[in-house]
PDB file of C-alpha atoms in Angstrom:
ATOM      1  CA  UNK A   1      52.233  27.154 -71.531  1.00 87.00           C
ATOM      2  CA  UNK A   2      55.760  26.011 -70.736  1.00 93.00           C
ATOM      3  CA  UNK A   3      57.043  24.181 -67.658  1.00 94.00           C
ATOM      4  CA  UNK A   4      58.462  27.327 -66.044  1.00 94.00           C
ATOM      5  CA  UNK A   5      55.193  29.286 -66.389  1.00 96.00           C
ATOM      6  CA  UNK A   6      53.172  26.353 -65.069  1.00 97.00           C
ATOM      7  CA  UNK A   7      55.544  26.000 -62.082  1.00 96.00           C
ATOM      8  CA  UNK A   8      55.175  29.729 -61.267  1.00 96.00           C
ATOM      9  CA  UNK A   9      51.379  29.509 -61.494  1.00 97.00           C
ATOM     10  CA  UNK A  10      51.244  26.483 -59.171  1.00 97.00           C
ATOM     11  CA  UNK A  11      53.643  28.024 -56.656  1.00 96.00           C
ATOM     12  CA  UNK A  12      51.527  31.159 -56.553  1.00 96.00           C
ATOM     13  CA  UNK A  13      48.426  29.083 -55.725  1.00 94.00           C
ATOM     14  CA  UNK A  14      50.224  27.048 -53.065  1.00 94.00           C
ATOM     15  CA  UNK A  15      51.451  30.164 -51.233  1.00 95.00           C
ATOM     16  CA  UNK A  16      47.969  31.593 -50.695  1.00 94.00           C
ATOM     17  CA  UNK A  17      46.646  29.264 -47.972  1.00 95.00           C
ATOM     18  CA  UNK A  18      46.035  30.498 -44.431  1.00 96.00           C
ATOM     19  CA  UNK A  19      47.607  28.550 -41.563  1.00 96.00           C
ATOM     20  CA  UNK A  20      44.186  27.171 -40.609  1.00 96.00           C
ATOM     21  CA  UNK A  21      43.522  25.953 -44.175  1.00 96.00           C
ATOM     22  CA  UNK A  22      46.977  24.362 -44.354  1.00 97.00           C
ATOM     23  CA  UNK A  23      46.407  22.565 -41.048  1.00 97.00           C
ATOM     24  CA  UNK A  24      42.972  21.309 -42.102  1.00 97.00           C
ATOM     25  CA  UNK A  25      44.081  20.075 -45.533  1.00 97.00           C
ATOM     26  CA  UNK A  26      47.287  18.525 -44.186  1.00 98.00           C
ATOM     27  CA  UNK A  27      45.392  16.563 -41.547  1.00 97.00           C
ATOM     28  CA  UNK A  28      43.070  15.023 -44.164  1.00 98.00           C
ATOM     29  CA  UNK A  29      45.941  14.282 -46.555  1.00 98.00           C
ATOM     30  CA  UNK A  30      47.995  12.640 -43.782  1.00 98.00           C
ATOM     31  CA  UNK A  31      45.053  10.349 -42.995  1.00 98.00           C
ATOM     32  CA  UNK A  32      44.866   9.346 -46.664  1.00 98.00           C
ATOM     33  CA  UNK A  33      48.617   8.721 -46.771  1.00 98.00           C
ATOM     34  CA  UNK A  34      48.477   6.616 -43.612  1.00 98.00           C
ATOM     35  CA  UNK A  35      45.672   4.585 -45.188  1.00 98.00           C
ATOM     36  CA  UNK A  36      47.814   3.922 -48.277  1.00 98.00           C
ATOM     37  CA  UNK A  37      50.822   2.928 -46.175  1.00 98.00           C
ATOM     38  CA  UNK A  38      48.618   0.557 -44.196  1.00 97.00           C
ATOM     39  CA  UNK A  39      46.917  -0.854 -47.329  1.00 98.00           C
ATOM     40  CA  UNK A  40      50.224  -1.649 -49.058  1.00 98.00           C
ATOM     41  CA  UNK A  41      51.866  -2.909 -45.818  1.00 98.00           C
ATOM     42  CA  UNK A  42      54.797  -0.537 -46.276  1.00 98.00           C
ATOM     43  CA  UNK A  43      57.888  -1.250 -44.161  1.00 97.00           C
ATOM     44  CA  UNK A  44      60.289   1.304 -45.716  1.00 96.00           C
ATOM     45  CA  UNK A  45      59.002   4.674 -46.896  1.00 97.00           C
ATOM     46  CA  UNK A  46      60.639   7.761 -48.331  1.00 97.00           C
ATOM     47  CA  UNK A  47      59.037  10.926 -46.999  1.00 97.00           C
ATOM     48  CA  UNK A  48      60.423  14.473 -46.795  1.00 95.00           C
ATOM     49  CA  UNK A  49      60.977  17.278 -44.322  1.00 92.00           C
ATOM     50  CA  UNK A  50      58.271  19.746 -45.415  1.00 93.00           C
ATOM     51  CA  UNK A  51      58.737  23.315 -46.491  1.00 90.00           C
ATOM     52  CA  UNK A  52      55.898  25.762 -45.853  1.00 91.00           C
ATOM     53  CA  UNK A  53      54.171  25.226 -49.220  1.00 94.00           C
ATOM     54  CA  UNK A  54      54.347  21.431 -48.909  1.00 96.00           C
ATOM     55  CA  UNK A  55      51.990  19.144 -47.018  1.00 98.00           C
ATOM     56  CA  UNK A  56      53.211  18.882 -43.423  1.00 97.00           C
ATOM     57  CA  UNK A  57      53.960  15.158 -43.065  1.00 98.00           C
ATOM     58  CA  UNK A  58      55.710  15.508 -39.678  1.00 96.00           C
ATOM     59  CA  UNK A  59      52.718  14.024 -37.773  1.00 97.00           C
ATOM     60  CA  UNK A  60      52.733  11.082 -40.201  1.00 98.00           C
ATOM     61  CA  UNK A  61      56.470  10.554 -39.654  1.00 97.00           C
ATOM     62  CA  UNK A  62      55.926  10.406 -35.878  1.00 96.00           C
ATOM     63  CA  UNK A  63      53.111   7.843 -36.136  1.00 97.00           C
ATOM     64  CA  UNK A  64      54.996   5.660 -38.613  1.00 98.00           C
ATOM     65  CA  UNK A  65      58.150   5.599 -36.496  1.00 96.00           C
ATOM     66  CA  UNK A  66      56.118   4.545 -33.430  1.00 96.00           C
ATOM     67  CA  UNK A  67      54.633   1.706 -35.491  1.00 96.00           C
ATOM     68  CA  UNK A  68      58.030   0.441 -36.605  1.00 96.00           C
ATOM     69  CA  UNK A  69      57.954   1.680 -40.206  1.00 97.00           C
ATOM     70  CA  UNK A  70      61.407   2.811 -41.311  1.00 95.00           C
ATOM     71  CA  UNK A  71      61.146   6.399 -42.522  1.00 95.00           C
ATOM     72  CA  UNK A  72      63.762   7.749 -44.908  1.00 95.00           C
ATOM     73  CA  UNK A  73      64.139  11.336 -46.051  1.00 93.00           C
ATOM     74  CA  UNK A  74      66.288  13.098 -48.645  1.00 90.00           C
ATOM     75  CA  UNK A  75      69.804  14.103 -47.719  1.00 88.00           C
ATOM     76  CA  UNK A  76      71.103  16.630 -50.230  1.00 84.00           C
ATOM     77  CA  UNK A  77      74.558  15.964 -51.631  1.00 81.00           C
ATOM     78  CA  UNK A  78      75.751  18.325 -54.345  1.00 78.00           C
ATOM     79  CA  UNK A  79      73.016  18.504 -57.039  1.00 78.00           C
ATOM     80  CA  UNK A  80      71.108  15.368 -56.010  1.00 83.00           C
ATOM     81  CA  UNK A  81      70.126  13.498 -52.876  1.00 87.00           C
ATOM     82  CA  UNK A  82      70.377  10.119 -51.199  1.00 88.00           C
ATOM     83  CA  UNK A  83      67.857   8.755 -48.755  1.00 91.00           C
ATOM     84  CA  UNK A  84      68.845   8.534 -45.117  1.00 92.00           C
ATOM     85  CA  UNK A  85      67.043   7.223 -42.081  1.00 92.00           C
ATOM     86  CA  UNK A  86      64.991   9.959 -40.401  1.00 92.00           C
ATOM     87  CA  UNK A  87      66.411  10.819 -37.013  1.00 90.00           C
ATOM     88  CA  UNK A  88      66.909  13.886 -34.882  1.00 88.00           C
ATOM     89  CA  UNK A  89      68.485  16.399 -34.720  1.00 90.00           C
ATOM     90  CA  UNK A  90      67.835  17.965 -38.100  1.00 88.00           C
ATOM     91  CA  UNK A  91      70.336  20.395 -39.621  1.00 86.00           C
ATOM     92  CA  UNK A  92      69.847  22.926 -42.389  1.00 85.00           C
ATOM     93  CA  UNK A  93      71.237  22.145 -45.857  1.00 78.00           C
ATOM     94  CA  UNK A  94      72.650  24.710 -48.268  1.00 73.00           C
ATOM     95  CA  UNK A  95      69.166  24.938 -49.850  1.00 71.00           C
ATOM     96  CA  UNK A  96      67.585  25.818 -46.492  1.00 78.00           C
ATOM     97  CA  UNK A  97      65.987  22.371 -46.173  1.00 79.00           C
ATOM     98  CA  UNK A  98      66.203  20.590 -42.843  1.00 83.00           C
ATOM     99  CA  UNK A  99      67.689  17.095 -42.912  1.00 85.00           C
ATOM    100  CA  UNK A 100      69.217  14.517 -40.557  1.00 88.00           C
ATOM    101  CA  UNK A 101      72.955  13.978 -40.414  1.00 83.00           C
ATOM    102  CA  UNK A 102      74.318  11.794 -43.189  1.00 84.00           C
ATOM    103  CA  UNK A 103      74.025   8.073 -42.486  1.00 78.00           C
ATOM    104  CA  UNK A 104      74.368   5.802 -45.507  1.00 69.00           C
ATOM    105  CA  UNK A 105      72.062   2.801 -45.391  1.00 68.00           C
ATOM    106  CA  UNK A 106      71.221   0.149 -47.922  1.00 65.00           C
ATOM    107  CA  UNK A 107      67.477  -0.344 -48.172  1.00 74.00           C
ATOM    108  CA  UNK A 108      64.655  -1.062 -50.578  1.00 90.00           C
ATOM    109  CA  UNK A 109      61.875   1.475 -50.479  1.00 96.00           C
ATOM    110  CA  UNK A 110      58.335   0.117 -50.650  1.00 97.00           C
ATOM    111  CA  UNK A 111      56.802   3.550 -51.174  1.00 98.00           C
ATOM    112  CA  UNK A 112      57.992   7.076 -51.904  1.00 98.00           C
ATOM    113  CA  UNK A 113      55.779  10.002 -50.936  1.00 98.00           C
ATOM    114  CA  UNK A 114      56.946  12.895 -53.061  1.00 98.00           C
ATOM    115  CA  UNK A 115      55.886  16.554 -52.762  1.00 97.00           C
ATOM    116  CA  UNK A 116      54.990  18.197 -56.060  1.00 97.00           C
ATOM    117  CA  UNK A 117      54.541  21.745 -57.274  1.00 96.00           C
ATOM    118  CA  UNK A 118      52.397  20.534 -60.165  1.00 97.00           C
ATOM    119  CA  UNK A 119      51.521  17.525 -62.310  1.00 97.00           C
ATOM    120  CA  UNK A 120      51.423  17.441 -66.088  1.00 97.00           C
ATOM    121  CA  UNK A 121      49.202  15.486 -68.483  1.00 97.00           C
ATOM    122  CA  UNK A 122      51.492  12.433 -68.328  1.00 96.00           C
ATOM    123  CA  UNK A 123      51.112  12.353 -64.508  1.00 97.00           C
ATOM    124  CA  UNK A 124      54.731  13.397 -64.184  1.00 97.00           C
ATOM    125  CA  UNK A 125      56.141  15.626 -61.465  1.00 97.00           C
ATOM    126  CA  UNK A 126      56.751  19.304 -61.873  1.00 96.00           C
ATOM    127  CA  UNK A 127      59.004  20.228 -58.970  1.00 93.00           C
ATOM    128  CA  UNK A 128      61.251  23.138 -58.126  1.00 88.00           C
ATOM    129  CA  UNK A 129      63.400  22.654 -61.223  1.00 84.00           C
ATOM    130  CA  UNK A 130      66.546  21.090 -59.775  1.00 86.00           C
ATOM    131  CA  UNK A 131      65.731  17.506 -60.875  1.00 90.00           C
ATOM    132  CA  UNK A 132      66.836  15.975 -57.575  1.00 92.00           C
ATOM    133  CA  UNK A 133      63.984  13.473 -57.322  1.00 94.00           C
ATOM    134  CA  UNK A 134      64.490  12.438 -60.963  1.00 93.00           C
ATOM    135  CA  UNK A 135      68.195  11.827 -60.349  1.00 93.00           C
ATOM    136  CA  UNK A 136      67.464   9.910 -57.138  1.00 93.00           C
ATOM    137  CA  UNK A 137      64.885   7.620 -58.751  1.00 94.00           C
ATOM    138  CA  UNK A 138      67.282   6.905 -61.620  1.00 92.00           C
ATOM    139  CA  UNK A 139      69.670   5.314 -59.076  1.00 90.00           C
ATOM    140  CA  UNK A 140      67.109   2.862 -57.665  1.00 92.00           C
ATOM    141  CA  UNK A 141      67.260  -0.754 -58.772  1.00 91.00           C
ATOM    142  CA  UNK A 142      63.719  -1.436 -57.507  1.00 93.00           C
ATOM    143  CA  UNK A 143      61.006   1.146 -58.157  1.00 94.00           C
ATOM    144  CA  UNK A 144      58.797   1.866 -55.135  1.00 97.00           C
ATOM    145  CA  UNK A 145      55.138   2.873 -55.322  1.00 98.00           C
ATOM    146  CA  UNK A 146      55.315   6.595 -56.096  1.00 98.00           C
ATOM    147  CA  UNK A 147      52.738   8.810 -54.377  1.00 98.00           C
ATOM    148  CA  UNK A 148      52.598  12.487 -55.334  1.00 98.00           C
ATOM    149  CA  UNK A 149      51.232  14.718 -52.597  1.00 98.00           C
ATOM    150  CA  UNK A 150      49.964  18.286 -52.803  1.00 97.00           C
ATOM    151  CA  UNK A 151      47.670  20.512 -50.713  1.00 96.00           C
ATOM    152  CA  UNK A 152      45.644  21.462 -53.747  1.00 96.00           C
ATOM    153  CA  UNK A 153      45.818  19.678 -57.066  1.00 96.00           C
ATOM    154  CA  UNK A 154      47.651  21.806 -59.613  1.00 97.00           C
ATOM    155  CA  UNK A 155      47.471  19.793 -62.817  1.00 97.00           C
ATOM    156  CA  UNK A 156      47.536  20.543 -66.515  1.00 97.00           C
ATOM    157  CA  UNK A 157      46.491  18.292 -69.380  1.00 97.00           C
ATOM    158  CA  UNK A 158      49.519  19.474 -71.351  1.00 96.00           C
ATOM    159  CA  UNK A 159      52.684  17.366 -71.465  1.00 96.00           C
ATOM    160  CA  UNK A 160      55.430  19.529 -69.956  1.00 96.00           C
ATOM    161  CA  UNK A 161      57.733  16.822 -68.642  1.00 92.00           C
ATOM    162  CA  UNK A 162      60.778  15.123 -70.078  1.00 87.00           C
ATOM    163  CA  UNK A 163      61.424  11.405 -70.399  1.00 87.00           C
ATOM    164  CA  UNK A 164      63.460  11.247 -67.176  1.00 89.00           C
ATOM    165  CA  UNK A 165      60.826  12.973 -65.003  1.00 93.00           C
ATOM    166  CA  UNK A 166      59.215  10.689 -62.422  1.00 96.00           C
ATOM    167  CA  UNK A 167      55.622   9.562 -62.817  1.00 97.00           C
ATOM    168  CA  UNK A 168      52.998   9.038 -60.121  1.00 97.00           C
ATOM    169  CA  UNK A 169      51.372   5.725 -59.347  1.00 98.00           C
ATOM    170  CA  UNK A 170      49.000   7.505 -56.948  1.00 98.00           C
ATOM    171  CA  UNK A 171      48.137  11.188 -56.448  1.00 98.00           C
ATOM    172  CA  UNK A 172      46.899  12.490 -53.098  1.00 98.00           C
ATOM    173  CA  UNK A 173      45.673  16.066 -53.059  1.00 96.00           C
ATOM    174  CA  UNK A 174      42.834  17.943 -51.408  1.00 88.00           C
TER     175      UNK A 174
END
């Protein structure tokens, strides 16, 4: 199996959940993520604005912001992204992903919660194929704890990743 075939297989699985199943799984996964953030005393976290096939972390973002945790999300610039402080309103990027307005900030991330399409045998991320997370992580001087998140674990024992692909420290899936 190659990376492209594995990605297609995982995407197919992730698109099949009913709204009720998504809600149920997302609620449990958000509780696990909150527990990790609490355990590691995270002050600055990279999250994401979820697409339909990704775990809905919006409730987690709300709770973290109320508790004083600084939440950053990707802001797409050209073929990569930078992290910006989460704030409303959100606007749609050229890829159809909602994001806050651009606001450059210098920060050190304690944790990055990264959505995945799949995970290979080296515990590396299989994403949508644009390499944006890989490019972003290559710019960081300090590596945060990397948490991969997925509604249902889609993993292969085969090594499909490249050397630059990001690797998980922790995997949270239902």
